[in-house]
PDB file of C-alpha atoms in Angstrom:
ATOM      1  CA  MET A   1     -21.394  12.870 -11.682  1.00  0.00           C
ATOM      2  CA  GLU A   2     -23.259  11.387  -8.757  1.00  0.00           C
ATOM      3  CA  ALA A   3     -22.109   9.093  -5.951  1.00  0.00           C
ATOM      4  CA  TRP A   4     -24.082   8.064  -2.928  1.00  0.00           C
ATOM      5  CA  ILE A   5     -24.633   5.502  -0.171  1.00  0.00           C
ATOM      6  CA  THR A   6     -28.212   4.304   0.189  1.00  0.00           C
ATOM      7  CA  ARG A   7     -30.483   2.040   2.223  1.00  0.00           C
ATOM      8  CA  GLU A   8     -32.921   1.857  -0.709  1.00  0.00           C
ATOM      9  CA  PRO A   9     -32.914  -1.031  -3.202  1.00  0.00           C
ATOM     10  CA  LEU A  10     -30.800  -0.426  -6.312  1.00  0.00           C
ATOM     11  CA  ASP A  11     -31.248  -1.535  -9.883  1.00  0.00           C
ATOM     12  CA  ALA A  12     -29.802  -0.687 -13.266  1.00  0.00           C
ATOM     13  CA  SER A  13     -32.302   2.078 -13.927  1.00  0.00           C
ATOM     14  CA  THR A  14     -31.306   3.888 -10.728  1.00  0.00           C
ATOM     15  CA  VAL A  15     -27.894   4.712 -12.165  1.00  0.00           C
ATOM     16  CA  LEU A  16     -28.633   4.410 -15.884  1.00  0.00           C
ATOM     17  CA  SER A  17     -31.100   7.306 -15.766  1.00  0.00           C
ATOM     18  CA  ARG A  18     -28.350   9.631 -14.495  1.00  0.00           C
ATOM     19  CA  VAL A  19     -25.843   9.242 -17.339  1.00  0.00           C
ATOM     20  CA  GLY A  20     -25.874   9.695 -21.082  1.00  0.00           C
ATOM     21  CA  ALA A  21     -25.390  12.685 -23.339  1.00  0.00           C
ATOM     22  CA  PRO A  22     -25.837  13.326 -27.045  1.00  0.00           C
ATOM     23  CA  GLU A  23     -22.096  12.957 -27.630  1.00  0.00           C
ATOM     24  CA  ASP A  24     -21.963   9.531 -25.943  1.00  0.00           C
ATOM     25  CA  GLY A  25     -21.817   6.385 -28.036  1.00  0.00           C
ATOM     26  CA  ALA A  26     -21.262   4.006 -25.132  1.00  0.00           C
ATOM     27  CA  VAL A  27     -23.347   3.488 -22.003  1.00  0.00           C
ATOM     28  CA  LEU A  28     -22.212   0.871 -19.515  1.00  0.00           C
ATOM     29  CA  VAL A  29     -23.852  -0.426 -16.335  1.00  0.00           C
ATOM     30  CA  PHE A  30     -22.209  -2.682 -13.769  1.00  0.00           C
ATOM     31  CA  LEU A  31     -24.188  -4.287 -10.957  1.00  0.00           C
ATOM     32  CA  GLY A  32     -22.637  -6.121  -8.033  1.00  0.00           C
ATOM     33  CA  THR A  33     -25.082  -8.628  -6.546  1.00  0.00           C
ATOM     34  CA  VAL A  34     -25.233 -10.899  -3.506  1.00  0.00           C
ATOM     35  CA  ARG A  35     -24.157 -14.441  -4.427  1.00  0.00           C
ATOM     36  CA  ASN A  36     -25.763 -17.569  -3.016  1.00  0.00           C
ATOM     37  CA  GLU A  37     -22.452 -19.102  -1.964  1.00  0.00           C
ATOM     38  CA  ASN A  38     -18.986 -18.106  -0.861  1.00  0.00           C
ATOM     39  CA  GLU A  39     -16.049 -20.506  -0.865  1.00  0.00           C
ATOM     40  CA  GLY A  40     -18.412 -23.449  -0.900  1.00  0.00           C
ATOM     41  CA  ARG A  41     -20.699 -22.235   1.927  1.00  0.00           C
ATOM     42  CA  PRO A  42     -24.349 -21.604   1.060  1.00  0.00           C
ATOM     43  CA  VAL A  43     -25.194 -17.939   1.701  1.00  0.00           C
ATOM     44  CA  SER A  44     -28.695 -16.723   2.557  1.00  0.00           C
ATOM     45  CA  GLY A  45     -27.966 -12.987   2.627  1.00  0.00           C
ATOM     46  CA  MET A  46     -25.554 -10.260   3.516  1.00  0.00           C
ATOM     47  CA  ARG A  47     -25.508  -7.260   5.797  1.00  0.00           C
ATOM     48  CA  TYR A  48     -23.570  -4.270   4.474  1.00  0.00           C
ATOM     49  CA  GLU A  49     -22.344  -1.693   6.930  1.00  0.00           C
ATOM     50  CA  ALA A  50     -20.671   1.607   6.054  1.00  0.00           C
ATOM     51  CA  TYR A  51     -18.953   4.441   7.832  1.00  0.00           C
ATOM     52  CA  GLU A  52     -21.533   6.457   5.992  1.00  0.00           C
ATOM     53  CA  ALA A  53     -20.179   9.990   6.367  1.00  0.00           C
ATOM     54  CA  MET A  54     -16.783   8.911   5.111  1.00  0.00           C
ATOM     55  CA  ALA A  55     -18.011   6.405   2.529  1.00  0.00           C
ATOM     56  CA  GLY A  56     -20.021   9.094   0.747  1.00  0.00           C
ATOM     57  CA  ARG A  57     -16.901  11.220   0.432  1.00  0.00           C
ATOM     58  CA  VAL A  58     -14.675   8.349  -0.685  1.00  0.00           C
ATOM     59  CA  LEU A  59     -17.222   7.246  -3.290  1.00  0.00           C
ATOM     60  CA  ALA A  60     -17.450  10.815  -4.623  1.00  0.00           C
ATOM     61  CA  ALA A  61     -13.638  10.990  -4.777  1.00  0.00           C
ATOM     62  CA  ILE A  62     -13.475   7.689  -6.696  1.00  0.00           C
ATOM     63  CA  ALA A  63     -16.098   8.936  -9.172  1.00  0.00           C
ATOM     64  CA  ALA A  64     -14.159  12.191  -9.652  1.00  0.00           C
ATOM     65  CA  GLU A  65     -10.925  10.264 -10.263  1.00  0.00           C
ATOM     66  CA  ALA A  66     -12.689   8.090 -12.829  1.00  0.00           C
ATOM     67  CA  ALA A  67     -14.113  11.173 -14.542  1.00  0.00           C
ATOM     68  CA  ALA A  68     -10.651  12.732 -14.789  1.00  0.00           C
ATOM     69  CA  ARG A  69      -9.202   9.444 -16.026  1.00  0.00           C
ATOM     70  CA  ILE A  70     -11.666   8.940 -18.874  1.00  0.00           C
ATOM     71  CA  GLY A  71     -12.601  12.527 -19.677  1.00  0.00           C
ATOM     72  CA  SER A  72     -16.320  12.018 -19.067  1.00  0.00           C
ATOM     73  CA  ASP A  73     -18.311  13.207 -16.077  1.00  0.00           C
ATOM     74  CA  ARG A  74     -21.332  11.050 -16.980  1.00  0.00           C
ATOM     75  CA  ILE A  75     -20.855   8.743 -14.021  1.00  0.00           C
ATOM     76  CA  ALA A  76     -23.289   7.513 -11.391  1.00  0.00           C
ATOM     77  CA  VAL A  77     -22.337   5.119  -8.606  1.00  0.00           C
ATOM     78  CA  ALA A  78     -24.347   3.994  -5.607  1.00  0.00           C
ATOM     79  CA  HIS A  79     -23.551   1.536  -2.819  1.00  0.00           C
ATOM     80  CA  ARG A  80     -26.252  -0.057  -0.746  1.00  0.00           C
ATOM     81  CA  VAL A  81     -26.116  -0.678   3.008  1.00  0.00           C
ATOM     82  CA  GLY A  82     -28.341  -2.759   5.264  1.00  0.00           C
ATOM     83  CA  GLU A  83     -29.683  -6.297   4.936  1.00  0.00           C
ATOM     84  CA  LEU A  84     -29.595  -7.695   1.390  1.00  0.00           C
ATOM     85  CA  ALA A  85     -31.035 -10.960   0.121  1.00  0.00           C
ATOM     86  CA  VAL A  86     -29.359 -13.182  -2.462  1.00  0.00           C
ATOM     87  CA  GLY A  87     -29.644 -11.548  -5.875  1.00  0.00           C
ATOM     88  CA  GLU A  88     -30.059  -8.008  -4.582  1.00  0.00           C
ATOM     89  CA  VAL A  89     -27.797  -5.289  -5.918  1.00  0.00           C
ATOM     90  CA  SER A  90     -25.101  -4.069  -3.540  1.00  0.00           C
ATOM     91  CA  VAL A  91     -23.351  -1.677  -5.904  1.00  0.00           C
ATOM     92  CA  ALA A  92     -24.533  -0.052  -9.134  1.00  0.00           C
ATOM     93  CA  ILE A  93     -22.309   1.862 -11.541  1.00  0.00           C
ATOM     94  CA  ALA A  94     -23.200   3.608 -14.789  1.00  0.00           C
ATOM     95  CA  VAL A  95     -20.703   5.325 -17.053  1.00  0.00           C
ATOM     96  CA  SER A  96     -21.236   6.862 -20.457  1.00  0.00           C
ATOM     97  CA  SER A  97     -18.656   8.259 -22.828  1.00  0.00           C
ATOM     98  CA  PRO A  98     -18.187   8.951 -26.540  1.00  0.00           C
ATOM     99  CA  HIS A  99     -16.422   5.596 -27.085  1.00  0.00           C
ATOM    100  CA  ARG A 100     -16.575   2.217 -25.350  1.00  0.00           C
ATOM    101  CA  ALA A 101     -12.985   1.965 -24.138  1.00  0.00           C
ATOM    102  CA  GLU A 102     -13.386   4.898 -21.757  1.00  0.00           C
ATOM    103  CA  ALA A 103     -16.687   3.622 -20.378  1.00  0.00           C
ATOM    104  CA  PHE A 104     -15.219   0.168 -19.653  1.00  0.00           C
ATOM    105  CA  ASP A 105     -12.086   1.680 -18.156  1.00  0.00           C
ATOM    106  CA  GLY A 106     -14.017   4.086 -15.923  1.00  0.00           C
ATOM    107  CA  CYS A 107     -16.396   1.408 -14.727  1.00  0.00           C
ATOM    108  CA  ARG A 108     -13.572  -1.010 -13.950  1.00  0.00           C
ATOM    109  CA  TYR A 109     -11.634   1.704 -12.131  1.00  0.00           C
ATOM    110  CA  ILE A 110     -14.625   2.518  -9.942  1.00  0.00           C
ATOM    111  CA  ILE A 111     -15.422  -1.046  -8.875  1.00  0.00           C
ATOM    112  CA  GLU A 112     -11.764  -1.871  -8.173  1.00  0.00           C
ATOM    113  CA  GLU A 113     -11.309   1.291  -6.064  1.00  0.00           C
ATOM    114  CA  VAL A 114     -14.576   0.600  -4.218  1.00  0.00           C
ATOM    115  CA  LYS A 115     -13.217  -2.779  -3.223  1.00  0.00           C
ATOM    116  CA  ARG A 116      -9.836  -1.338  -2.289  1.00  0.00           C
ATOM    117  CA  ARG A 117     -10.808   1.680  -0.190  1.00  0.00           C
ATOM    118  CA  LEU A 118     -14.527   2.274   0.408  1.00  0.00           C
ATOM    119  CA  PRO A 119     -15.153   2.012   4.186  1.00  0.00           C
ATOM    120  CA  VAL A 120     -17.834  -0.654   3.848  1.00  0.00           C
ATOM    121  CA  TRP A 121     -17.967  -4.097   5.454  1.00  0.00           C
ATOM    122  CA  LYS A 122     -20.074  -7.145   4.841  1.00  0.00           C
ATOM    123  CA  GLU A 123     -21.346  -9.750   7.228  1.00  0.00           C
ATOM    124  CA  GLU A 124     -22.343 -12.879   5.421  1.00  0.00           C
ATOM    125  CA  HIS A 125     -25.315 -14.906   6.672  1.00  0.00           C
ATOM    126  CA  TYR A 126     -25.169 -18.634   5.991  1.00  0.00           C
ATOM    127  CA  THR A 127     -28.064 -21.011   5.504  1.00  0.00           C
ATOM    128  CA  ASP A 128     -27.066 -22.813   8.734  1.00  0.00           C
ATOM    129  CA  GLY A 129     -27.891 -19.635  10.702  1.00  0.00           C
ATOM    130  CA  SER A 130     -24.324 -18.504  11.392  1.00  0.00           C
ATOM    131  CA  SER A 131     -22.745 -15.226  10.238  1.00  0.00           C
ATOM    132  CA  ALA A 132     -19.231 -13.944   9.647  1.00  0.00           C
ATOM    133  CA  TRP A 133     -17.539 -10.699   8.640  1.00  0.00           C
ATOM    134  CA  LEU A 134     -15.783 -11.220   5.342  1.00  0.00           C
ATOM    135  CA  ASP A 135     -12.053 -10.689   5.059  1.00  0.00           C
ATOM    136  CA  GLY A 136     -11.335  -7.484   3.256  1.00  0.00           C
ATOM    137  CA  ALA A 137      -8.669  -5.334   1.705  1.00  0.00           C
ATOM    138  CA  THR A 138      -6.358  -3.056   3.656  1.00  0.00           C
ATOM    139  CA  PRO A 139      -6.993   0.418   2.284  1.00  0.00           C
ATOM    140  CA  PRO A 140      -3.913   2.449   1.347  1.00  0.00           C
ATOM    141  CA  THR A 141      -3.074   5.252   3.767  1.00  0.00           C
ATOM    142  CA  PRO A 142      -1.346   8.459   2.663  1.00  0.00           C
ATOM    143  CA  GLU A 143       1.852   7.203   4.317  1.00  0.00           C
ATOM    144  CA  ALA A 144       1.827   3.975   2.348  1.00  0.00           C
ATOM    145  CA  ALA A 145       1.130   5.882  -0.859  1.00  0.00           C
ATOM    146  CA  HIS A 146       4.431   7.760  -0.486  1.00  0.00           C
ATOM    147  CA  GLU A 147       6.552   4.660  -0.064  1.00  0.00           C
TER     148      GLU A 147
ATOM    149  CA  MET B   1      -7.990  17.109  24.785  1.00  0.00           C
ATOM    150  CA  ARG B   2     -10.833  14.793  23.955  1.00  0.00           C
ATOM    151  CA  VAL B   3     -11.280  12.788  20.785  1.00  0.00           C
ATOM    152  CA  LYS B   4     -14.174  10.664  19.585  1.00  0.00           C
ATOM    153  CA  VAL B   5     -13.282   7.115  18.588  1.00  0.00           C
ATOM    154  CA  LEU B   6     -15.469   4.991  16.299  1.00  0.00           C
ATOM    155  CA  PHE B   7     -15.421   1.222  15.824  1.00  0.00           C
ATOM    156  CA  PHE B   8     -16.977  -0.546  12.873  1.00  0.00           C
ATOM    157  CA  ALA B   9     -17.892  -4.085  11.878  1.00  0.00           C
ATOM    158  CA  HIS B  10     -15.408  -6.669  13.195  1.00  0.00           C
ATOM    159  CA  TYR B  11     -13.714  -4.128  15.501  1.00  0.00           C
ATOM    160  CA  ARG B  12     -17.046  -3.116  17.036  1.00  0.00           C
ATOM    161  CA  ASP B  13     -17.752  -6.769  17.759  1.00  0.00           C
ATOM    162  CA  LEU B  14     -14.289  -7.133  19.326  1.00  0.00           C
ATOM    163  CA  VAL B  15     -14.663  -4.211  21.733  1.00  0.00           C
ATOM    164  CA  GLY B  16     -18.426  -4.318  22.256  1.00  0.00           C
ATOM    165  CA  THR B  17     -19.151  -0.660  21.510  1.00  0.00           C
ATOM    166  CA  ASP B  18     -19.507   1.487  18.406  1.00  0.00           C
ATOM    167  CA  GLY B  19     -17.757   4.463  19.901  1.00  0.00           C
ATOM    168  CA  LEU B  20     -16.451   6.308  22.898  1.00  0.00           C
ATOM    169  CA  GLU B  21     -14.668   9.497  23.908  1.00  0.00           C
ATOM    170  CA  VAL B  22     -11.064   9.405  25.066  1.00  0.00           C
ATOM    171  CA  GLU B  23      -9.100  12.024  26.995  1.00  0.00           C
ATOM    172  CA  LEU B  24      -5.535  12.330  25.697  1.00  0.00           C
ATOM    173  CA  PRO B  25      -2.531  14.518  26.471  1.00  0.00           C
ATOM    174  CA  ALA B  26      -1.864  17.296  23.991  1.00  0.00           C
ATOM    175  CA  GLY B  27       0.579  16.160  21.325  1.00  0.00           C
ATOM    176  CA  SER B  28      -0.851  12.659  21.092  1.00  0.00           C
ATOM    177  CA  THR B  29      -0.822  10.814  17.783  1.00  0.00           C
ATOM    178  CA  ALA B  30      -3.327   8.317  16.434  1.00  0.00           C
ATOM    179  CA  ALA B  31      -0.829   5.564  17.291  1.00  0.00           C
ATOM    180  CA  MET B  32      -0.765   6.748  20.915  1.00  0.00           C
ATOM    181  CA  LEU B  33      -4.550   6.658  20.991  1.00  0.00           C
ATOM    182  CA  VAL B  34      -4.526   3.044  19.800  1.00  0.00           C
ATOM    183  CA  ASP B  35      -1.879   2.154  22.418  1.00  0.00           C
ATOM    184  CA  ARG B  36      -3.988   3.829  25.083  1.00  0.00           C
ATOM    185  CA  LEU B  37      -7.091   1.902  24.042  1.00  0.00           C
ATOM    186  CA  ARG B  38      -5.239  -1.424  23.980  1.00  0.00           C
ATOM    187  CA  ALA B  39      -3.617  -0.733  27.350  1.00  0.00           C
ATOM    188  CA  GLY B  40      -7.119  -0.355  28.807  1.00  0.00           C
ATOM    189  CA  GLY B  41      -7.187  -4.127  28.634  1.00  0.00           C
ATOM    190  CA  GLY B  42     -10.146  -6.463  28.481  1.00  0.00           C
ATOM    191  CA  ARG B  43     -11.809  -6.489  25.120  1.00  0.00           C
ATOM    192  CA  PHE B  44      -9.790  -3.479  23.928  1.00  0.00           C
ATOM    193  CA  ALA B  45      -6.576  -5.489  24.135  1.00  0.00           C
ATOM    194  CA  ARG B  46      -7.953  -7.483  21.183  1.00  0.00           C
ATOM    195  CA  LEU B  47      -7.596  -4.521  18.831  1.00  0.00           C
ATOM    196  CA  PRO B  48      -4.697  -4.745  16.385  1.00  0.00           C
ATOM    197  CA  GLU B  49      -1.549  -2.806  17.254  1.00  0.00           C
ATOM    198  CA  ALA B  50      -1.540  -0.850  14.025  1.00  0.00           C
ATOM    199  CA  PRO B  51      -5.025  -0.611  12.524  1.00  0.00           C
ATOM    200  CA  ILE B  52      -5.895   1.575   9.556  1.00  0.00           C
ATOM    201  CA  VAL B  53      -7.356   4.823  10.879  1.00  0.00           C
ATOM    202  CA  ALA B  54      -9.391   7.656   9.433  1.00  0.00           C
ATOM    203  CA  ILE B  55      -9.222  11.069  11.064  1.00  0.00           C
ATOM    204  CA  ASN B  56     -12.138  13.401  10.365  1.00  0.00           C
ATOM    205  CA  LEU B  57     -13.330  11.201   7.473  1.00  0.00           C
ATOM    206  CA  GLU B  58      -9.940  10.796   5.726  1.00  0.00           C
ATOM    207  CA  TYR B  59      -7.489   7.913   5.845  1.00  0.00           C
ATOM    208  CA  ALA B  60      -4.462   9.091   7.798  1.00  0.00           C
ATOM    209  CA  PRO B  61      -1.086   7.716   8.910  1.00  0.00           C
ATOM    210  CA  LEU B  62      -0.898   6.480  12.514  1.00  0.00           C
ATOM    211  CA  GLY B  63       1.749   9.114  13.196  1.00  0.00           C
ATOM    212  CA  THR B  64      -0.743  11.952  12.624  1.00  0.00           C
ATOM    213  CA  LEU B  65      -1.031  14.407  15.535  1.00  0.00           C
ATOM    214  CA  LEU B  66      -4.542  14.583  16.938  1.00  0.00           C
ATOM    215  CA  SER B  67      -6.437  17.726  17.873  1.00  0.00           C
ATOM    216  CA  ASP B  68      -9.208  18.317  20.360  1.00  0.00           C
ATOM    217  CA  GLY B  69     -12.550  17.233  18.911  1.00  0.00           C
ATOM    218  CA  ASP B  70     -11.107  14.946  16.235  1.00  0.00           C
ATOM    219  CA  GLU B  71     -13.130  11.954  15.121  1.00  0.00           C
ATOM    220  CA  VAL B  72     -10.881   8.928  14.808  1.00  0.00           C
ATOM    221  CA  ALA B  73     -12.305   5.786  13.210  1.00  0.00           C
ATOM    222  CA  LEU B  74     -10.566   2.424  13.423  1.00  0.00           C
ATOM    223  CA  ILE B  75     -11.101   0.890  10.002  1.00  0.00           C
ATOM    224  CA  PRO B  76     -11.106  -2.914   9.655  1.00  0.00           C
ATOM    225  CA  PRO B  77     -10.079  -4.302   6.263  1.00  0.00           C
ATOM    226  CA  VAL B  78     -12.759  -3.051   3.872  1.00  0.00           C
ATOM    227  CA  ALA B  79     -15.093  -5.262   1.848  1.00  0.00           C
ATOM    228  CA  GLY B  80     -17.348  -3.120  -0.295  1.00  0.00           C
ATOM    229  CA  GLY B  81     -18.704  -4.043  -3.677  1.00  0.00           C
TER     230      GLY B  81
END
C-alpha cells in the first residue's frame, strides 16, 4: 500500500507498477484529470495546493481504510500539487484484488474520500486570465462523526 | 502558551499571510483561538466564525483544548481529486 503527495507529473504507470500480485484477477486504475471547462467557463489550467504534511497522512489513512474494506493491500494512490495544465493527471489510483468487485469498490472509496476530506484546494485559471478557488466539501470532524 | 496558526488557499488570501504565532491563555480552545484572530479585526475579521480546524495534522472539534506548541490549521472547504 502506498500513498503520497507529489509535485512530479503522474500517469497510469506511476501507480500501476506498484500493485498486482499472482492471486489478483483484477487490476484497476483511475486517473483524475484537469478539464478544459467548469460550469461553462473555459479553463486553461489549475493550481493544486495541499497542507502537505497532513495530506500525506490523510491519504495514507484513506488507503488503509480501503485496504481493510476490500481485503487487499495492493493499493497505490498519489495526488499531485502545483500548476497543472488541461489534461494533466491530478490524482492517480491503482487497486488490484482477486476479483473485480473489490477493486472497483476500493477505487471508488478512495476517490470519494479524497474529495471529502483530503486537505487539498484548487485554484482554477480561466482563459480570460482570471482565477478562482473552487468551492469544496466540508470535511467531517470527529465531533460531527459522533452526531 | 504559543500556538502556530496556518492558513491555506482561500483563507490565506483572505488574511494575507500563510501563518503566524499567537499567544493564548492556558486553557484556550481552538474556538477561542478563532475568536481571538477574528477580534484582531482588519482582514482577520473576514475569517468564518466556525471554520474546520486541524490540530497537529488531524481534524479536530473546535472545542478541543490547545497546548503550547500546537499547530492549528484553518481548513477551507477541501477540493482534492
